[in-house]
Amino acid sequence: MVRKSLQPSIGPLPSRQLRPMQELESRVALYDLMNHGDKSITLYHTAGPNGEVPEHHWFSLIRRFTTSLVLTLMYGTRVHKIENTPRLHKLYRVLANMTSVAQPGNYLADGFPILRKLPDFLAPWRVQARAMHEWEIELLGGFLEDLKAEMKAGRQRVECYASKYLKARAEAGYEDAPGSGLTPDGQWMKDKFVAYTAGTIVEAGSDTTASTAHTFILMMLSYPHVLEKLRAEIDRVVGPDRLPTFDDEPNLPYLVACIKETLRRRPAAILGVPHANDEDVWYNGYLIPKGSNVFGNIWAIHMDPKLFPNPTAFIPERWLSPDGKSTSWGDGFDGERDQ
């Protein structure tokens, strides 16, 4: 049901309608970098005790860009600036908590399920998780309530996942559906479920996209010969008088190859998303019992010299076909596909 609800907003075809929004946020990010980027070295030395970078450091400027993009997509609300935006900083704290609790081995109960039977006073991780969830749903529910208030007031707002879903649910007779879970007919998500679904995409898409952009910049600075070749391609295709658009992508194979090599060299989630097998599985002589936590070691796959010769090097050319074009057969056979 969750996946079905997201399809009209972020599926392959609807995503094309989001391109103007992406290009707008890209322009804002470029403007911010031009105005504040040269101050980043000085600002870096004023980082907080836990490594938090200042609001005008270029790390933060890119993070604002990616967060604003997914918030607009899901809730129809932009992040115009970082300063004096308490809700944005609360969202960043939620994301930091999510990163911490998702680390494998952080909680013994993940490896020893019997510990889950302990009462709360002997299971501080459960109390902490419950408090984090309530804090998170209060934040995400606030985004949804703001959207609902604007919709009822008739104020025009960017069409987004939540607004589309609420309109469709209202047409089915459930304009007001507070609480969690599903409507009585089992066909529609109630408000908390909608808010959490939208928030999951915000949490999944904000920091991962920002970290990939950070890594891309790092790789360009670390491999100047790659940057020089990429700059030549962009100058040839785009020219000096305009910014690149999505329509230029087919003519920028080296740029696409650089992005793919960035994702290979430094994947945003090196262990992917944890799964659980629903039956006993034998793999290479090892039994993986039903219900085990299973992680796909993306880092190990990407650094396998049998798949990627000289894996520690940044070599975008590995993603180019013999004619110099970027390969793109994402739906091909496993042995041939590159994404």
PDB file of C-alpha atoms in Angstrom, residues 82-243:
ATOM      1  CA  ILE A  82      19.153  27.389   7.115  1.00  0.00           C
ATOM      2  CA  GLU A  83      19.191  30.232   9.641  1.00  0.00           C
ATOM      3  CA  ASN A  84      16.269  30.651  12.020  1.00  0.00           C
ATOM      4  CA  THR A  85      14.598  27.449  10.839  1.00  0.00           C
ATOM      5  CA  PRO A  86      14.133  25.393  14.044  1.00  0.00           C
ATOM      6  CA  ARG A  87      12.122  22.678  12.321  1.00  0.00           C
ATOM      7  CA  LEU A  88      14.960  22.049   9.863  1.00  0.00           C
ATOM      8  CA  HIS A  89      17.469  21.609  12.672  1.00  0.00           C
ATOM      9  CA  LYS A  90      15.050  19.292  14.460  1.00  0.00           C
ATOM     10  CA  LEU A  91      14.842  17.249  11.268  1.00  0.00           C
ATOM     11  CA  TYR A  92      18.638  17.079  11.160  1.00  0.00           C
ATOM     12  CA  ARG A  93      18.666  15.759  14.735  1.00  0.00           C
ATOM     13  CA  VAL A  94      16.131  13.096  13.752  1.00  0.00           C
ATOM     14  CA  LEU A  95      18.356  12.104  10.826  1.00  0.00           C
ATOM     15  CA  ALA A  96      21.391  11.925  13.118  1.00  0.00           C
ATOM     16  CA  ASN A  97      19.475   9.659  15.500  1.00  0.00           C
ATOM     17  CA  MET A  98      18.396   7.437  12.614  1.00  0.00           C
ATOM     18  CA  THR A  99      21.998   7.092  11.455  1.00  0.00           C
ATOM     19  CA  SER A 100      23.116   6.162  14.949  1.00  0.00           C
ATOM     20  CA  VAL A 101      20.469   3.545  15.698  1.00  0.00           C
ATOM     21  CA  ALA A 102      20.828   1.956  12.252  1.00  0.00           C
ATOM     22  CA  GLN A 103      24.470   1.036  12.863  1.00  0.00           C
ATOM     23  CA  PRO A 104      24.754  -2.786  13.025  1.00  0.00           C
ATOM     24  CA  GLY A 105      25.689  -3.947  16.510  1.00  0.00           C
ATOM     25  CA  ASN A 106      24.631  -0.794  18.322  1.00  0.00           C
ATOM     26  CA  TYR A 107      21.900  -2.665  20.191  1.00  0.00           C
ATOM     27  CA  LEU A 108      22.354  -6.129  21.676  1.00  0.00           C
ATOM     28  CA  ALA A 109      18.654  -6.856  21.191  1.00  0.00           C
ATOM     29  CA  ASP A 110      19.241  -6.998  17.436  1.00  0.00           C
ATOM     30  CA  GLY A 111      21.569  -9.966  17.876  1.00  0.00           C
ATOM     31  CA  PHE A 112      19.897 -11.517  20.909  1.00  0.00           C
ATOM     32  CA  PRO A 113      16.111 -11.315  20.400  1.00  0.00           C
ATOM     33  CA  ILE A 114      15.422 -12.785  23.831  1.00  0.00           C
ATOM     34  CA  LEU A 115      16.486  -9.430  25.327  1.00  0.00           C
ATOM     35  CA  ARG A 116      13.339  -7.913  23.832  1.00  0.00           C
ATOM     36  CA  LYS A 117      11.366  -9.661  26.586  1.00  0.00           C
ATOM     37  CA  LEU A 118      13.017  -7.544  29.276  1.00  0.00           C
ATOM     38  CA  PRO A 119      10.841  -4.910  30.992  1.00  0.00           C
ATOM     39  CA  ASP A 120      11.401  -1.260  30.176  1.00  0.00           C
ATOM     40  CA  PHE A 121      13.535  -0.493  33.233  1.00  0.00           C
ATOM     41  CA  LEU A 122      16.036  -3.119  32.028  1.00  0.00           C
ATOM     42  CA  ALA A 123      15.737  -2.140  28.366  1.00  0.00           C
ATOM     43  CA  PRO A 124      16.753   1.526  28.063  1.00  0.00           C
ATOM     44  CA  TRP A 125      17.092   1.160  24.292  1.00  0.00           C
ATOM     45  CA  ARG A 126      13.328   0.536  24.037  1.00  0.00           C
ATOM     46  CA  VAL A 127      12.506   3.631  26.081  1.00  0.00           C
ATOM     47  CA  GLN A 128      14.904   5.643  23.929  1.00  0.00           C
ATOM     48  CA  ALA A 129      13.402   4.281  20.699  1.00  0.00           C
ATOM     49  CA  ARG A 130       9.874   5.090  21.851  1.00  0.00           C
ATOM     50  CA  ALA A 131      10.838   8.665  22.733  1.00  0.00           C
ATOM     51  CA  MET A 132      12.621   9.085  19.398  1.00  0.00           C
ATOM     52  CA  HIS A 133       9.573   7.798  17.532  1.00  0.00           C
ATOM     53  CA  GLU A 134       7.219  10.200  19.319  1.00  0.00           C
ATOM     54  CA  TRP A 135       9.584  13.100  18.645  1.00  0.00           C
ATOM     55  CA  GLU A 136       9.868  12.078  14.997  1.00  0.00           C
ATOM     56  CA  ILE A 137       6.134  11.666  14.395  1.00  0.00           C
ATOM     57  CA  GLU A 138       5.460  15.037  16.065  1.00  0.00           C
ATOM     58  CA  LEU A 139       7.832  16.680  13.574  1.00  0.00           C
ATOM     59  CA  LEU A 140       6.494  14.840  10.523  1.00  0.00           C
ATOM     60  CA  GLY A 141       2.897  15.310  11.633  1.00  0.00           C
ATOM     61  CA  GLY A 142       3.564  19.043  11.909  1.00  0.00           C
ATOM     62  CA  PHE A 143       4.550  19.188   8.245  1.00  0.00           C
ATOM     63  CA  LEU A 144       1.316  17.401   7.312  1.00  0.00           C
ATOM     64  CA  GLU A 145      -0.886  19.598   9.505  1.00  0.00           C
ATOM     65  CA  ASP A 146       0.604  22.734   7.943  1.00  0.00           C
ATOM     66  CA  LEU A 147      -0.175  21.361   4.497  1.00  0.00           C
ATOM     67  CA  LYS A 148      -3.757  20.447   5.456  1.00  0.00           C
ATOM     68  CA  ALA A 149      -4.358  23.919   6.895  1.00  0.00           C
ATOM     69  CA  GLU A 150      -3.164  25.586   3.693  1.00  0.00           C
ATOM     70  CA  MET A 151      -5.271  23.255   1.553  1.00  0.00           C
ATOM     71  CA  LYS A 152      -8.398  24.052   3.586  1.00  0.00           C
ATOM     72  CA  ALA A 153      -7.650  27.773   3.342  1.00  0.00           C
ATOM     73  CA  GLY A 154      -7.493  27.455  -0.440  1.00  0.00           C
ATOM     74  CA  ARG A 155      -3.974  28.806  -0.673  1.00  0.00           C
ATOM     75  CA  GLN A 156      -2.115  27.568  -3.732  1.00  0.00           C
ATOM     76  CA  ARG A 157       0.754  25.271  -2.862  1.00  0.00           C
ATOM     77  CA  VAL A 158       3.158  23.100  -4.806  1.00  0.00           C
ATOM     78  CA  GLU A 159       1.533  19.788  -5.695  1.00  0.00           C
ATOM     79  CA  CYS A 160       3.245  17.088  -3.669  1.00  0.00           C
ATOM     80  CA  TYR A 161       2.863  13.501  -2.513  1.00  0.00           C
ATOM     81  CA  ALA A 162       0.874  14.349   0.616  1.00  0.00           C
ATOM     82  CA  SER A 163      -1.523  16.760  -1.124  1.00  0.00           C
ATOM     83  CA  LYS A 164      -2.232  14.286  -3.928  1.00  0.00           C
ATOM     84  CA  TYR A 165      -2.894  11.501  -1.443  1.00  0.00           C
ATOM     85  CA  LEU A 166      -5.119  13.617   0.801  1.00  0.00           C
ATOM     86  CA  LYS A 167      -7.201  14.752  -2.195  1.00  0.00           C
ATOM     87  CA  ALA A 168      -7.633  11.185  -3.447  1.00  0.00           C
ATOM     88  CA  ARG A 169      -8.557   9.997   0.047  1.00  0.00           C
ATOM     89  CA  ALA A 170     -11.115  12.809   0.402  1.00  0.00           C
ATOM     90  CA  GLU A 171     -12.724  11.823  -2.902  1.00  0.00           C
ATOM     91  CA  ALA A 172     -13.114   8.321  -1.463  1.00  0.00           C
ATOM     92  CA  GLY A 173     -14.996   9.757   1.520  1.00  0.00           C
ATOM     93  CA  TYR A 174     -12.196  10.108   4.062  1.00  0.00           C
ATOM     94  CA  GLU A 175     -11.352  13.800   4.126  1.00  0.00           C
ATOM     95  CA  ASP A 176     -10.662  13.612   7.858  1.00  0.00           C
ATOM     96  CA  ALA A 177      -8.854  10.494   9.019  1.00  0.00           C
ATOM     97  CA  PRO A 178      -6.819  11.312  12.137  1.00  0.00           C
ATOM     98  CA  GLY A 179      -4.714   8.776  13.955  1.00  0.00           C
ATOM     99  CA  SER A 180      -2.601   5.899  12.714  1.00  0.00           C
ATOM    100  CA  GLY A 181      -3.343   2.754  10.773  1.00  0.00           C
ATOM    101  CA  LEU A 182      -5.895   2.405   7.982  1.00  0.00           C
ATOM    102  CA  THR A 183      -9.429   3.631   7.335  1.00  0.00           C
ATOM    103  CA  PRO A 184     -12.297   1.224   8.182  1.00  0.00           C
ATOM    104  CA  ASP A 185     -12.381  -0.159   4.640  1.00  0.00           C
ATOM    105  CA  GLY A 186      -8.654  -0.888   4.803  1.00  0.00           C
ATOM    106  CA  GLN A 187      -7.989   1.039   1.592  1.00  0.00           C
ATOM    107  CA  TRP A 188      -6.523   4.325   2.816  1.00  0.00           C
ATOM    108  CA  MET A 189      -3.821   5.385   5.249  1.00  0.00           C
ATOM    109  CA  LYS A 190      -4.754   7.655   8.132  1.00  0.00           C
ATOM    110  CA  ASP A 191      -2.900  10.904   8.802  1.00  0.00           C
ATOM    111  CA  LYS A 192      -0.041   9.567  10.930  1.00  0.00           C
ATOM    112  CA  PHE A 193       0.598   6.825   8.389  1.00  0.00           C
ATOM    113  CA  VAL A 194       0.658   9.391   5.559  1.00  0.00           C
ATOM    114  CA  ALA A 195       2.993  11.681   7.517  1.00  0.00           C
ATOM    115  CA  TYR A 196       5.334   8.813   8.348  1.00  0.00           C
ATOM    116  CA  THR A 197       5.384   7.556   4.767  1.00  0.00           C
ATOM    117  CA  ALA A 198       6.312  11.012   3.483  1.00  0.00           C
ATOM    118  CA  GLY A 199       8.845  11.416   6.279  1.00  0.00           C
ATOM    119  CA  THR A 200      10.499   8.118   5.420  1.00  0.00           C
ATOM    120  CA  ILE A 201      11.296   9.438   1.944  1.00  0.00           C
ATOM    121  CA  VAL A 202      12.608  12.687   3.447  1.00  0.00           C
ATOM    122  CA  GLU A 203      14.857  10.750   5.810  1.00  0.00           C
ATOM    123  CA  ALA A 204      16.018   8.358   3.098  1.00  0.00           C
ATOM    124  CA  GLY A 205      16.601  10.960   0.394  1.00  0.00           C
ATOM    125  CA  SER A 206      18.045  13.964   2.202  1.00  0.00           C
ATOM    126  CA  ASP A 207      21.363  12.916   3.731  1.00  0.00           C
ATOM    127  CA  THR A 208      22.128  10.172   1.204  1.00  0.00           C
ATOM    128  CA  THR A 209      21.855  12.627  -1.682  1.00  0.00           C
ATOM    129  CA  ALA A 210      23.871  15.268   0.169  1.00  0.00           C
ATOM    130  CA  SER A 211      26.652  12.826   1.064  1.00  0.00           C
ATOM    131  CA  THR A 212      26.843  11.680  -2.575  1.00  0.00           C
ATOM    132  CA  ALA A 213      27.165  15.305  -3.726  1.00  0.00           C
ATOM    133  CA  HIS A 214      29.871  15.904  -1.106  1.00  0.00           C
ATOM    134  CA  THR A 215      31.747  12.823  -2.310  1.00  0.00           C
ATOM    135  CA  PHE A 216      31.450  13.886  -5.947  1.00  0.00           C
ATOM    136  CA  ILE A 217      33.104  17.210  -5.133  1.00  0.00           C
ATOM    137  CA  LEU A 218      35.817  15.423  -3.136  1.00  0.00           C
ATOM    138  CA  MET A 219      36.557  13.116  -6.060  1.00  0.00           C
ATOM    139  CA  MET A 220      36.733  15.993  -8.530  1.00  0.00           C
ATOM    140  CA  LEU A 221      39.256  17.775  -6.301  1.00  0.00           C
ATOM    141  CA  SER A 222      41.240  14.585  -5.731  1.00  0.00           C
ATOM    142  CA  TYR A 223      41.458  13.676  -9.420  1.00  0.00           C
ATOM    143  CA  PRO A 224      42.072  16.931 -11.328  1.00  0.00           C
ATOM    144  CA  HIS A 225      42.589  15.115 -14.641  1.00  0.00           C
ATOM    145  CA  VAL A 226      39.021  13.772 -14.353  1.00  0.00           C
ATOM    146  CA  LEU A 227      37.717  17.241 -13.523  1.00  0.00           C
ATOM    147  CA  GLU A 228      39.529  18.701 -16.522  1.00  0.00           C
ATOM    148  CA  LYS A 229      38.019  16.106 -18.867  1.00  0.00           C
ATOM    149  CA  LEU A 230      34.551  16.595 -17.390  1.00  0.00           C
ATOM    150  CA  ARG A 231      34.817  20.375 -17.649  1.00  0.00           C
ATOM    151  CA  ALA A 232      35.770  20.045 -21.325  1.00  0.00           C
ATOM    152  CA  GLU A 233      32.694  17.905 -22.006  1.00  0.00           C
ATOM    153  CA  ILE A 234      30.348  20.361 -20.278  1.00  0.00           C
ATOM    154  CA  ASP A 235      31.929  23.326 -22.066  1.00  0.00           C
ATOM    155  CA  ARG A 236      31.486  21.565 -25.393  1.00  0.00           C
ATOM    156  CA  VAL A 237      27.856  20.505 -24.852  1.00  0.00           C
ATOM    157  CA  VAL A 238      26.451  23.283 -22.666  1.00  0.00           C
ATOM    158  CA  GLY A 239      28.690  26.219 -23.426  1.00  0.00           C
ATOM    159  CA  PRO A 240      29.389  29.285 -21.268  1.00  0.00           C
ATOM    160  CA  ASP A 241      26.035  31.054 -21.582  1.00  0.00           C
ATOM    161  CA  ARG A 242      23.613  28.773 -19.740  1.00  0.00           C
ATOM    162  CA  LEU A 243      23.340  26.104 -17.041  1.00  0.00           C
TER     163      LEU A 243
END
